[in-house]
Short mmCIF file of C-alpha atoms in Angstrom, two decimals:
data_model
loop_
_atom_site.label_atom_id
_atom_site.label_comp_id
_atom_site.label_asym_id
_atom_site.label_seq_id
_atom_site.Cartn_x
_atom_site.Cartn_y
_atom_site.Cartn_z
CA MET A 1 -54.76 11.95 83.19
CA ILE A 2 -52.00 10.88 85.45
CA ARG A 3 -49.71 9.08 83.09
CA THR A 4 -49.09 5.41 83.81
CA ALA A 5 -46.64 3.93 81.38
CA VAL A 6 -43.28 2.29 81.52
CA LEU A 7 -40.51 4.84 81.38
CA GLY A 8 -39.70 5.21 77.73
CA SER A 9 -42.73 3.38 76.36
CA ALA A 10 -44.83 5.10 73.78
CA GLY A 11 -48.22 3.44 73.85
CA THR A 12 -50.49 5.88 75.61
CA LEU A 13 -49.22 9.43 75.33
CA ILE A 14 -51.45 12.10 73.89
CA ALA A 15 -49.99 15.37 72.69
CA GLY A 16 -50.16 17.73 69.75
CA THR A 17 -47.92 17.66 66.70
CA LEU A 18 -44.70 19.34 67.69
CA ILE A 19 -43.94 22.67 66.07
CA ALA A 20 -41.61 24.83 68.11
CA GLY A 21 -43.31 27.97 69.32
CA ALA A 22 -41.05 30.93 68.78
CA ILE A 23 -39.50 32.66 71.76
CA ALA A 24 -40.53 36.28 71.67
CA THR A 25 -38.10 39.10 72.38
CA PRO A 26 -38.25 40.02 76.07
CA ILE A 27 -40.43 43.03 76.75
CA ALA A 28 -38.39 45.98 77.90
CA SER A 29 -39.65 47.96 80.86
CA ALA A 30 -38.18 50.62 83.09
CA ASP A 31 -39.95 48.89 85.97
CA SER A 32 -38.03 45.64 85.61
CA ARG A 33 -35.90 44.70 88.60
CA ASP A 34 -33.44 41.88 89.10
CA GLN A 35 -35.25 40.83 92.26
CA GLY A 36 -38.37 40.05 90.22
CA TRP A 37 -42.08 40.58 90.71
CA SER A 38 -44.68 38.73 92.67
CA GLU A 39 -46.25 36.04 90.51
CA ALA A 40 -49.75 37.36 91.20
CA ARG A 41 -48.79 40.80 89.97
CA GLY A 42 -47.00 39.28 87.01
CA ALA A 43 -50.12 37.34 86.06
CA ARG A 44 -52.20 40.53 86.18
CA ILE A 45 -49.72 42.36 83.98
CA ALA A 46 -49.58 39.51 81.47
CA ALA A 47 -53.38 39.28 81.31
CA GLU A 48 -53.72 43.04 80.79
CA ARG A 49 -51.25 42.92 77.92
CA ALA A 50 -52.99 39.93 76.36
CA ALA A 51 -56.38 41.65 76.58
CA LYS A 52 -54.98 44.57 74.59
CA GLN A 53 -53.17 42.40 72.05
CA GLY A 54 -55.91 39.85 71.49
CA ILE A 55 -55.26 36.91 69.18
CA ASP A 56 -54.55 37.17 65.46
CA TRP A 57 -56.68 34.28 64.26
CA ALA A 58 -55.81 32.63 60.97
CA ASP A 59 -56.20 29.32 59.20
CA CYS A 60 -54.23 26.64 61.03
CA PRO A 61 -50.96 25.41 59.52
CA GLU A 62 -51.69 22.52 57.21
CA ASP A 63 -49.54 20.05 59.11
CA TRP A 64 -51.47 20.70 62.33
CA GLY A 65 -54.38 18.66 60.96
CA LEU A 66 -57.01 21.25 61.92
CA ALA A 67 -59.08 22.16 58.88
CA LYS A 68 -61.32 25.18 58.34
CA PRO A 69 -63.40 26.59 59.92
CA ILE A 70 -61.09 25.94 62.89
CA GLN A 71 -58.67 28.83 63.35
CA CYS A 72 -55.34 28.99 65.15
CA GLY A 73 -53.31 31.67 66.88
CA TRP A 74 -50.75 32.45 69.56
CA VAL A 75 -50.81 33.91 73.04
CA THR A 76 -47.63 35.30 74.59
CA VAL A 77 -46.96 34.62 78.28
CA PRO A 78 -43.98 35.14 80.60
CA LEU A 79 -41.74 32.16 81.15
CA ASP A 80 -41.48 33.32 84.79
CA TYR A 81 -44.46 35.21 86.19
CA SER A 82 -42.29 36.77 88.87
CA ARG A 83 -40.51 38.52 85.97
CA PRO A 84 -43.27 39.48 83.54
CA ASP A 85 -40.89 41.66 81.51
CA GLY A 86 -38.40 38.84 81.07
CA LYS A 87 -38.29 35.99 78.58
CA GLN A 88 -41.61 35.29 76.89
CA ILE A 89 -42.92 32.05 75.39
CA LYS A 90 -45.76 31.47 72.95
CA LEU A 91 -48.75 29.20 73.49
CA ALA A 92 -50.71 27.74 70.60
CA VAL A 93 -54.50 28.11 70.75
CA ASP A 94 -57.33 27.24 68.40
CA ARG A 95 -61.05 27.85 68.22
CA ILE A 96 -64.27 27.29 66.36
CA GLY A 97 -67.14 29.73 66.75
CA ASN A 98 -70.48 28.83 68.29
CA THR A 99 -72.89 27.15 65.91
CA GLY A 100 -75.97 28.99 67.15
CA ALA A 101 -77.21 32.49 66.51
CA LYS A 102 -75.28 35.51 67.71
CA ASP A 103 -77.67 36.06 70.62
CA GLU A 104 -77.20 32.43 71.72
CA ARG A 105 -73.46 32.86 72.29
CA GLN A 106 -72.30 32.67 75.91
CA GLY A 107 -68.56 33.01 75.35
CA ALA A 108 -65.63 30.64 74.95
CA LEU A 109 -65.36 27.20 76.52
CA ILE A 110 -61.69 26.30 77.11
CA TYR A 111 -60.64 22.67 77.40
CA ASN A 112 -57.76 20.73 78.91
CA PRO A 113 -57.69 16.94 78.41
CA GLY A 114 -55.17 16.04 81.09
CA GLY A 115 -51.69 14.62 81.21
CA PRO A 116 -49.80 16.58 82.30
CA GLY A 117 -48.68 16.73 78.69
CA GLY A 118 -51.96 16.40 76.82
CA SER A 119 -52.88 18.73 73.97
CA GLY A 120 -56.32 20.36 73.89
CA MET A 121 -56.04 21.41 70.26
CA ARG A 122 -58.46 18.72 69.04
CA PHE A 123 -61.31 20.11 71.12
CA PRO A 124 -62.90 22.14 68.27
CA VAL A 125 -63.07 18.91 66.23
CA ARG A 126 -65.97 17.92 68.49
CA VAL A 127 -67.91 20.54 66.55
CA THR A 128 -66.65 19.84 63.04
CA GLY A 129 -67.03 16.13 63.71
CA LYS A 130 -70.63 16.74 64.80
CA ASN A 131 -70.31 14.94 68.13
CA PRO A 132 -73.94 14.72 69.30
CA LEU A 133 -73.00 14.92 72.98
CA TRP A 134 -71.74 18.46 72.49
CA ALA A 135 -74.22 19.79 69.92
CA LYS A 136 -76.25 21.86 72.42
CA THR A 137 -73.19 23.30 74.11
CA ALA A 138 -71.64 24.15 70.73
CA LYS A 139 -74.60 26.40 69.92
CA ALA A 140 -73.74 28.58 72.91
CA TYR A 141 -69.94 28.47 73.07
CA ASP A 142 -66.87 28.87 70.96
CA PHE A 143 -64.81 25.72 71.57
CA VAL A 144 -61.23 26.72 72.40
CA GLY A 145 -58.27 24.39 72.77
CA PHE A 146 -54.65 25.06 73.63
CA ASP A 147 -51.30 23.39 74.05
CA PRO A 148 -50.08 24.05 77.60
CA ARG A 149 -46.56 25.37 78.05
CA GLY A 150 -44.01 22.82 76.95
CA VAL A 151 -46.57 20.81 74.97
CA GLY A 152 -46.86 20.32 71.22
CA HIS A 153 -46.65 23.69 69.49
CA SER A 154 -46.20 25.67 72.72
CA THR A 155 -42.43 25.86 73.13
CA PRO A 156 -42.10 22.07 73.46
CA ILE A 157 -39.66 20.47 75.86
CA SER A 158 -37.76 17.22 75.39
CA CYS A 159 -35.76 14.84 77.58
CA VAL A 160 -34.36 12.26 75.14
CA ASP A 161 -34.12 11.71 71.42
CA PRO A 162 -37.63 10.67 70.31
CA GLN A 163 -36.41 7.72 68.24
CA GLU A 164 -34.42 6.42 71.19
CA PHE A 165 -37.42 6.98 73.46
CA VAL A 166 -39.62 4.57 71.53
CA LYS A 167 -37.12 1.79 70.89
CA ALA A 168 -38.27 -1.60 72.10
CA PRO A 169 -38.22 -3.92 73.89
CA LYS A 170 -37.70 -2.07 77.18
CA LEU A 171 -36.68 -3.66 80.46
CA ASP A 172 -39.37 -5.66 82.22
CA PRO A 173 -40.80 -3.24 84.80
CA VAL A 174 -41.35 -6.02 87.34
CA PRO A 175 -37.93 -6.63 88.90
CA ASP A 176 -36.68 -10.13 89.68
CA SER A 177 -33.56 -9.00 91.50
CA GLU A 178 -31.68 -6.10 93.01
CA ALA A 179 -29.72 -5.93 89.75
CA ASP A 180 -32.99 -5.31 87.87
CA LYS A 181 -33.82 -2.47 90.26
CA ARG A 182 -30.38 -0.94 89.85
CA ALA A 183 -30.80 -0.99 86.08
CA GLN A 184 -34.15 0.79 86.30
CA ARG A 185 -32.77 3.32 88.76
CA LYS A 186 -29.94 4.08 86.36
CA LEU A 187 -32.39 4.65 83.50
CA ALA A 188 -34.54 6.96 85.63
CA ALA A 189 -31.54 9.04 86.73
CA GLU A 190 -30.31 9.28 83.14
CA TYR A 191 -33.75 10.41 82.06
CA ALA A 192 -33.78 13.17 84.69
CA ASP A 193 -30.33 14.25 83.53
CA GLY A 194 -31.54 14.30 79.93
CA CYS A 195 -34.42 16.59 80.86
CA ALA A 196 -31.97 19.00 82.48
CA GLU A 197 -29.61 18.90 79.51
CA ARG A 198 -32.23 19.36 76.80
CA SER A 199 -34.81 21.55 78.54
CA GLY A 200 -33.25 22.84 81.74
CA TRP A 201 -34.17 26.46 81.06
CA MET A 202 -37.88 25.54 81.10
CA LEU A 203 -37.98 22.99 83.92
CA PRO A 204 -38.28 25.34 86.93
CA HIS A 205 -41.30 26.98 85.30
CA MET A 206 -43.17 23.81 84.25
CA THR A 207 -45.64 23.93 87.14
CA THR A 208 -49.40 23.63 87.41
CA PRO A 209 -49.74 27.12 88.99
CA ASN A 210 -47.88 28.60 86.00
CA THR A 211 -50.15 26.74 83.60
CA ALA A 212 -53.14 28.10 85.54
CA ARG A 213 -51.72 31.61 85.10
CA ASP A 214 -51.29 30.86 81.39
CA LEU A 215 -54.95 29.85 81.30
CA ASP A 216 -55.94 33.21 82.73
CA VAL A 217 -53.84 35.02 80.14
CA ILE A 218 -55.57 33.01 77.39
CA ARG A 219 -58.93 34.00 78.88
CA ALA A 220 -57.91 37.65 78.68
CA ALA A 221 -56.54 37.31 75.14
CA LEU A 222 -59.88 35.86 74.05
CA GLY A 223 -61.59 39.00 75.36
CA GLU A 224 -63.48 36.99 77.97
CA GLU A 225 -64.18 38.63 81.32
CA LYS A 226 -64.92 35.24 82.89
CA LEU A 227 -63.61 31.73 82.20
CA ASN A 228 -65.74 28.82 81.08
CA TYR A 229 -63.67 25.70 81.52
CA LEU A 230 -63.83 21.94 81.05
CA GLY A 231 -60.95 19.95 82.50
CA VAL A 232 -60.54 16.18 82.47
CA SER A 233 -58.10 14.09 84.55
CA TYR A 234 -55.01 16.24 85.23
CA GLY A 235 -57.13 19.06 83.79
CA THR A 236 -59.18 18.83 86.99
CA TYR A 237 -56.13 19.66 89.09
CA LEU A 238 -55.33 22.52 86.72
CA GLY A 239 -58.91 23.71 87.21
CA ALA A 240 -58.70 23.36 90.99
CA VAL A 241 -55.49 25.41 91.09
CA TYR A 242 -57.04 28.03 88.81
CA ALA A 243 -60.10 28.19 91.09
CA THR A 244 -57.80 28.85 94.04
CA LEU A 245 -55.73 31.51 92.26
CA PHE A 246 -58.49 33.21 90.25
CA PRO A 247 -61.85 32.47 91.94
CA GLY A 248 -63.47 35.67 90.71
CA HIS A 249 -62.54 34.98 87.09
CA ILE A 250 -64.70 31.86 86.75
CA ARG A 251 -68.15 31.75 85.15
CA ARG A 252 -68.65 28.00 84.68
CA MET A 253 -66.24 25.17 85.49
CA ILE A 254 -66.64 21.42 85.01
CA VAL A 255 -63.99 19.02 86.30
CA ASP A 256 -64.30 15.41 85.18
CA SER A 257 -62.36 12.42 86.61
CA VAL A 258 -60.67 14.19 89.45
CA VAL A 259 -57.09 14.22 90.70
CA ASN A 260 -57.02 14.32 94.49
CA PRO A 261 -55.87 17.90 95.22
CA SER A 262 -54.60 17.25 98.74
CA ARG A 263 -51.04 18.43 99.29
CA GLU A 264 -50.31 15.05 100.85
CA LYS A 265 -51.31 13.34 97.58
CA ILE A 266 -49.56 15.52 94.98
CA TRP A 267 -47.85 13.60 93.41
CA TYR A 268 -46.06 10.69 95.08
CA GLN A 269 -48.99 9.32 97.05
CA ALA A 270 -51.43 9.98 94.20
CA ASN A 271 -49.48 7.56 92.03
CA LEU A 272 -49.47 4.89 94.74
CA ASP A 273 -53.25 5.30 95.11
CA GLN A 274 -53.55 4.96 91.37
CA ASP A 275 -51.84 1.57 91.44
CA VAL A 276 -54.57 0.25 93.74
CA ALA A 277 -57.32 1.64 91.51
CA PHE A 278 -55.74 0.21 88.37
CA GLN A 279 -55.70 -3.24 89.92
CA MET A 280 -59.40 -2.88 90.75
CA ARG A 281 -60.30 -1.91 87.20
CA TRP A 282 -58.02 -4.56 85.69
CA ASP A 283 -60.00 -7.08 87.73
CA ASP A 284 -63.26 -5.59 86.39
CA TRP A 285 -62.03 -6.09 82.85
CA LYS A 286 -60.95 -9.69 83.51
CA ASN A 287 -64.46 -10.43 84.82
CA TRP A 288 -65.95 -8.99 81.65
CA VAL A 289 -63.57 -10.97 79.42
CA ALA A 290 -64.46 -14.16 81.29
CA LYS A 291 -68.19 -13.51 80.89
CA ASN A 292 -67.63 -13.13 77.16
CA ASP A 293 -65.46 -16.20 76.74
CA ALA A 294 -67.70 -17.47 73.97
CA THR A 295 -66.42 -14.55 71.91
CA PHE A 296 -62.80 -14.21 73.02
CA HIS A 297 -61.78 -17.72 74.19
CA ILE A 298 -59.23 -16.36 76.67
CA GLY A 299 -60.66 -17.90 79.83
CA ASP A 300 -64.11 -18.45 81.29
CA THR A 301 -63.17 -17.30 84.80
CA PRO A 302 -61.19 -14.23 85.93
CA GLU A 303 -58.58 -16.58 87.38
CA LYS A 304 -58.07 -18.23 84.00
CA VAL A 305 -57.81 -14.83 82.30
CA GLU A 306 -55.17 -13.78 84.85
CA ALA A 307 -53.28 -17.02 84.26
CA GLN A 308 -53.23 -16.28 80.53
CA TRP A 309 -51.89 -12.79 81.28
CA VAL A 310 -49.10 -14.18 83.48
CA LYS A 311 -48.29 -16.72 80.77
CA LEU A 312 -48.22 -14.00 78.09
CA ARG A 313 -45.89 -11.79 80.14
CA ALA A 314 -43.56 -14.70 80.84
CA ALA A 315 -43.41 -15.66 77.17
CA ALA A 316 -42.69 -12.07 76.13
CA LYS A 317 -39.95 -11.82 78.74
CA GLU A 318 -38.33 -15.05 77.59
CA SER A 319 -38.50 -14.05 73.94
CA PRO A 320 -40.02 -10.68 72.94
CA ILE A 321 -42.94 -11.17 70.59
CA GLY A 322 -41.92 -10.21 67.08
CA GLY A 323 -38.60 -9.23 68.59
CA VAL A 324 -40.05 -5.97 69.97
CA VAL A 325 -42.94 -6.67 72.37
CA GLY A 326 -41.75 -7.53 75.86
CA PRO A 327 -43.55 -7.18 79.20
CA ALA A 328 -43.13 -3.39 79.19
CA GLU A 329 -44.77 -3.05 75.78
CA LEU A 330 -47.56 -5.40 76.86
CA ILE A 331 -48.37 -3.18 79.84
CA GLY A 332 -48.26 -0.12 77.60
CA PHE A 333 -50.94 -1.73 75.43
CA PHE A 334 -53.07 -3.59 77.96
CA GLN A 335 -53.35 -0.66 80.39
CA SER A 336 -55.75 1.04 78.00
CA ALA A 337 -58.43 -1.48 79.02
CA PRO A 338 -58.50 -0.34 82.68
CA TYR A 339 -58.34 3.26 81.46
CA TYR A 340 -61.24 3.30 79.01
CA ASP A 341 -64.23 1.07 78.39
CA SER A 342 -63.84 1.85 74.69
CA SER A 343 -60.66 -0.24 74.78
CA TRP A 344 -62.26 -3.32 76.34
CA VAL A 345 -63.29 -4.92 73.06
CA PRO A 346 -60.21 -3.97 70.96
CA VAL A 347 -57.74 -5.18 73.59
CA ALA A 348 -59.63 -8.44 74.16
CA ARG A 349 -59.99 -9.00 70.44
CA THR A 350 -56.27 -8.47 69.84
CA TRP A 351 -55.38 -10.86 72.64
CA SER A 352 -57.86 -13.42 71.35
CA LYS A 353 -56.40 -13.31 67.84
CA TYR A 354 -52.90 -13.69 69.23
CA LEU A 355 -53.92 -16.78 71.19
CA ALA A 356 -55.42 -18.15 67.98
CA GLY A 357 -52.02 -17.87 66.29
CA ASP A 358 -51.93 -14.32 64.87
CA THR A 359 -48.72 -12.95 66.35
CA GLN A 360 -48.60 -9.91 64.06
CA VAL A 361 -51.85 -8.45 65.38
CA LEU A 362 -50.28 -8.06 68.82
CA VAL A 363 -47.05 -6.68 67.40
CA ASP A 364 -48.99 -4.10 65.40
CA ALA A 365 -50.97 -3.08 68.48
CA ALA A 366 -48.21 -2.99 71.10
CA ALA A 367 -44.92 -2.29 69.33
CA PRO A 368 -43.69 1.23 68.50
CA ASP A 369 -43.70 2.35 64.90
CA LEU A 370 -40.20 3.68 64.34
CA SER A 371 -41.26 5.12 60.98
CA ASP A 372 -43.83 7.40 62.64
CA THR A 373 -41.44 10.25 63.32
CA ALA A 374 -44.13 12.82 64.15
CA GLY A 375 -45.94 10.40 66.44
CA ASN A 376 -42.74 9.51 68.25
CA ILE A 377 -41.96 13.19 68.79
CA ARG A 378 -45.43 13.63 70.28
CA SER A 379 -44.95 10.63 72.56
CA GLU A 380 -41.56 11.78 73.81
CA ASN A 381 -42.79 15.32 74.33
CA GLY A 382 -45.87 14.15 76.23
CA ASN A 383 -43.74 12.02 78.52
CA ALA A 384 -41.30 14.89 79.07
CA VAL A 385 -44.06 17.30 80.09
CA TYR A 386 -45.69 14.72 82.34
CA THR A 387 -42.41 14.22 84.15
CA ALA A 388 -41.46 17.89 84.26
CA VAL A 389 -44.77 19.05 85.74
CA GLU A 390 -45.12 16.32 88.34
CA CYS A 391 -41.48 16.66 89.39
CA ALA A 392 -41.71 20.46 89.65
CA ASP A 393 -45.09 20.66 91.37
CA ALA A 394 -44.10 18.90 94.58
CA LYS A 395 -41.21 17.56 96.61
CA TRP A 396 -40.63 13.85 95.97
CA PRO A 397 -38.89 11.31 98.20
CA THR A 398 -35.19 11.11 97.45
CA SER A 399 -34.60 7.93 99.46
CA TRP A 400 -34.53 4.81 97.31
CA LYS A 401 -35.30 2.78 100.43
CA ARG A 402 -38.69 4.49 100.67
CA TRP A 403 -39.54 3.94 96.99
CA ASP A 404 -38.44 0.31 97.26
CA ARG A 405 -40.39 -0.31 100.47
CA ASP A 406 -43.61 1.34 99.30
CA ASN A 407 -43.71 -0.26 95.87
CA THR A 408 -42.62 -3.70 97.04
CA ARG A 409 -45.46 -3.75 99.56
CA LEU A 410 -48.00 -2.45 97.07
CA HIS A 411 -46.96 -4.86 94.32
CA ARG A 412 -47.87 -7.90 96.44
CA ASP A 413 -51.60 -7.29 96.08
CA HIS A 414 -51.64 -4.83 93.18
CA PRO A 415 -49.13 -6.14 90.66
CA PHE A 416 -50.65 -4.90 87.41
CA MET A 417 -49.23 -1.36 87.34
CA THR A 418 -47.22 -0.78 90.52
CA TRP A 419 -43.64 -1.18 89.35
CA ALA A 420 -44.32 0.28 85.91
CA ASN A 421 -45.72 3.39 87.57
CA ALA A 422 -42.80 3.56 89.99
CA TRP A 423 -40.17 3.63 87.24
CA MET A 424 -42.26 6.14 85.31
CA ASN A 425 -42.03 8.59 88.21
CA LEU A 426 -38.61 7.76 89.64
CA PRO A 427 -36.84 10.57 87.70
CA CYS A 428 -38.46 12.91 90.24
CA ALA A 429 -36.23 11.41 92.95
CA THR A 430 -33.12 12.85 91.28
CA TRP A 431 -34.70 15.95 89.70
CA SER A 432 -32.19 18.72 89.14
CA THR A 433 -34.35 21.81 89.63
CA LYS A 434 -36.33 23.16 92.56
CA GLN A 435 -39.47 21.29 93.54
CA GLN A 436 -42.36 23.41 94.80
CA THR A 437 -44.77 22.98 97.68
CA PRO A 438 -48.21 22.24 96.19
CA LEU A 439 -50.82 24.97 96.41
CA GLU A 440 -53.46 24.50 99.10
CA VAL A 441 -56.60 24.11 96.99
CA ARG A 442 -59.53 25.73 98.75
CA THR A 443 -62.60 27.91 98.37
CA ARG A 444 -61.90 31.61 98.10
CA LYS A 445 -64.21 34.60 97.88
CA GLY A 446 -65.96 34.96 94.55
CA LEU A 447 -65.84 31.29 93.52
CA PRO A 448 -69.09 30.22 91.79
CA PRO A 449 -70.47 26.66 92.01
CA VAL A 450 -68.25 24.11 90.27
CA LEU A 451 -69.64 20.91 88.71
CA ILE A 452 -67.63 17.75 89.54
CA VAL A 453 -68.18 14.51 87.60
CA GLN A 454 -66.66 11.17 88.62
CA ALA A 455 -67.01 7.42 88.10
CA THR A 456 -66.66 5.32 91.23
CA ARG A 457 -64.27 2.76 89.70
CA ASP A 458 -61.97 5.08 87.76
CA ALA A 459 -58.44 3.64 87.56
CA ALA A 460 -56.44 6.74 86.65
CA THR A 461 -58.06 9.13 89.13
CA PRO A 462 -59.54 7.22 92.09
CA PHE A 463 -62.99 8.24 93.32
CA GLU A 464 -61.70 9.67 96.60
CA GLY A 465 -60.17 12.55 94.67
CA ALA A 466 -63.58 13.82 93.61
CA VAL A 467 -64.85 13.58 97.18
CA GLU A 468 -61.85 15.57 98.42
CA LEU A 469 -62.22 18.32 95.82
CA HIS A 470 -65.96 18.50 96.51
CA ARG A 471 -65.18 19.01 100.18
CA ARG A 472 -62.71 21.78 99.42
CA LEU A 473 -64.84 23.72 96.91
CA LYS A 474 -67.89 24.93 98.82
CA GLY A 475 -71.04 25.12 96.76
CA SER A 476 -69.81 22.55 94.26
CA ARG A 477 -72.02 19.70 93.09
CA LEU A 478 -70.92 16.13 92.47
CA ILE A 479 -72.35 13.84 89.81
CA ILE A 480 -71.39 10.24 90.54
CA GLU A 481 -71.47 7.55 87.87
CA LYS A 482 -71.88 4.53 90.11
CA ASP A 483 -70.27 1.18 89.30
CA ALA A 484 -68.56 2.61 86.23
CA GLY A 485 -64.87 3.14 85.69
CA SER A 486 -64.15 4.65 82.30
CA HIS A 487 -61.87 7.65 82.54
CA GLY A 488 -63.53 10.83 81.27
CA VAL A 489 -67.24 10.60 82.05
CA THR A 490 -68.46 13.67 80.15
CA GLY A 491 -67.34 12.13 76.86
CA LEU A 492 -69.61 9.09 77.27
CA ALA A 493 -73.26 8.62 76.38
CA ASN A 494 -75.13 8.64 79.69
CA PRO A 495 -78.19 10.94 79.66
CA CYS A 496 -78.16 11.22 83.44
CA VAL A 497 -74.76 12.89 83.15
CA ASN A 498 -75.04 14.52 79.72
CA ASP A 499 -78.29 16.35 80.45
CA ARG A 500 -76.89 17.84 83.66
CA VAL A 501 -73.69 18.96 81.93
CA ASP A 502 -75.79 20.71 79.28
CA ALA A 503 -78.03 22.31 81.89
CA TYR A 504 -75.07 23.68 83.81
CA LEU A 505 -73.24 25.04 80.78
CA LEU A 506 -76.35 26.47 79.10
CA SER A 507 -78.22 27.93 82.07
CA GLY A 508 -76.02 27.52 85.13
CA THR A 509 -78.53 25.05 86.56
CA LEU A 510 -77.36 22.60 89.22
CA ASP A 511 -79.26 20.03 91.24
CA SER A 512 -80.01 21.02 94.81
CA ARG A 513 -77.92 18.09 96.00
CA ASP A 514 -75.36 15.64 94.65
CA VAL A 515 -76.62 13.12 92.10
CA THR A 516 -75.82 9.44 91.63
CA CYS A 517 -76.31 8.11 88.10
CA ALA A 518 -76.47 4.53 86.89
CA PRO A 519 -73.46 3.49 84.80
CA HIS A 520 -73.31 3.99 81.06
CA ALA A 521 -73.86 0.91 78.91
CA SER A 522 -71.19 -1.78 79.18
CA PRO A 523 -69.18 -2.58 76.04
CA LYS A 524 -70.64 -5.26 73.80
CA PRO A 525 -68.26 -7.77 72.22
#
């Protein structure tokens, strides 16, 4: 997913437990040259080595929280693909074998959940947890997860001390004055400096194309001639870049909740577009809360619900709730409702209890837990990777006047997330290392049909992104979940979607044309 959180907040980051992946000794080669190699050639060399080395699978370390029969291992990749004989880093991978007979197996299905900065290591738990949505697919595929470079166990990066990162309350993201803006700008610049100080050696190489090359090396290490891939949110952009770089290496690819791959969108404009979509979905949730006022007693019209939200923010700004929950922490908590339908009831219930006099329930939900050292490390690492990848992938505006103009205008009609998102991304304006030109995502020879899945009212990845990727990938098919907005459609119970995902993964079957599905069931209070 594209991350939308207040810079330094810790409410919504998803990443693996951090165990530093060892840095392997550089591979010596008489062919090494100071001027480097082409990245394409470097990727081929790395994949050939990985195919020979394979993966030494073993029981996962106990503190990774991945019990048998899930197995874990490592894949070695170059830090810099233009120098494949230079410094190497290790990527953590895990797997669970297919549940069907040997002759039912169709290979490995590799998963990326998004971010940038999300860990895919929990993917095999869909099998051990007996998730019914994935039971048919699990018969045919090994489920393989990995921590992308910089994430979790895979040579993690960091930008600030994790305990400092989660301290609350943070500054209110909505500025009242030029002084407020200057304070936020100072924090963003300090954060960028911290990334350079703590992880500068990794930053130039924290790009989506490099992660796509890593994905191809993992494919080779698994012994797979072709890639089967499921990517959600940012994972769709990773998939789109992989499809452009390695079209002939794909067997099946599903991209779900799609980042707009246009060069003009990555990443500055994509975040502005996201602010508009978040406001739309926030309004959807307010309508739902109002319709269920008999349960929640927050307000029986969307306008009354919004008034309660404004009142809550003002109160938290005047005096942070429980001493730790200010407006920034409120946004970190409440944004999960526009993100996921599964959060509609819990967020509304928490708010309802608070209005009834239970202050602690909101503190427990929205405040950081300073005692959760491992969780705070994960949060800080996830934020660091998000920032590093988006800042490295593309050139960002360096003019504060442009940031100020664009976000001031947008905030007038879309106030829910605009300034919070701006401060989240502002470190890219003062980024210390080279920023790339985004890859031109397009169809290339050998690319098989790709399945695209998208809800029309998605907040994190607006619908237009799926339409744009569909246009760029010839032969692709689009499944539209109409009038729905939960992020990550393939993880929801909707037979119209689920049956087509199964058909594609199990037999390669696609509809002759794009399909529009009714929405999944709305949450029940």
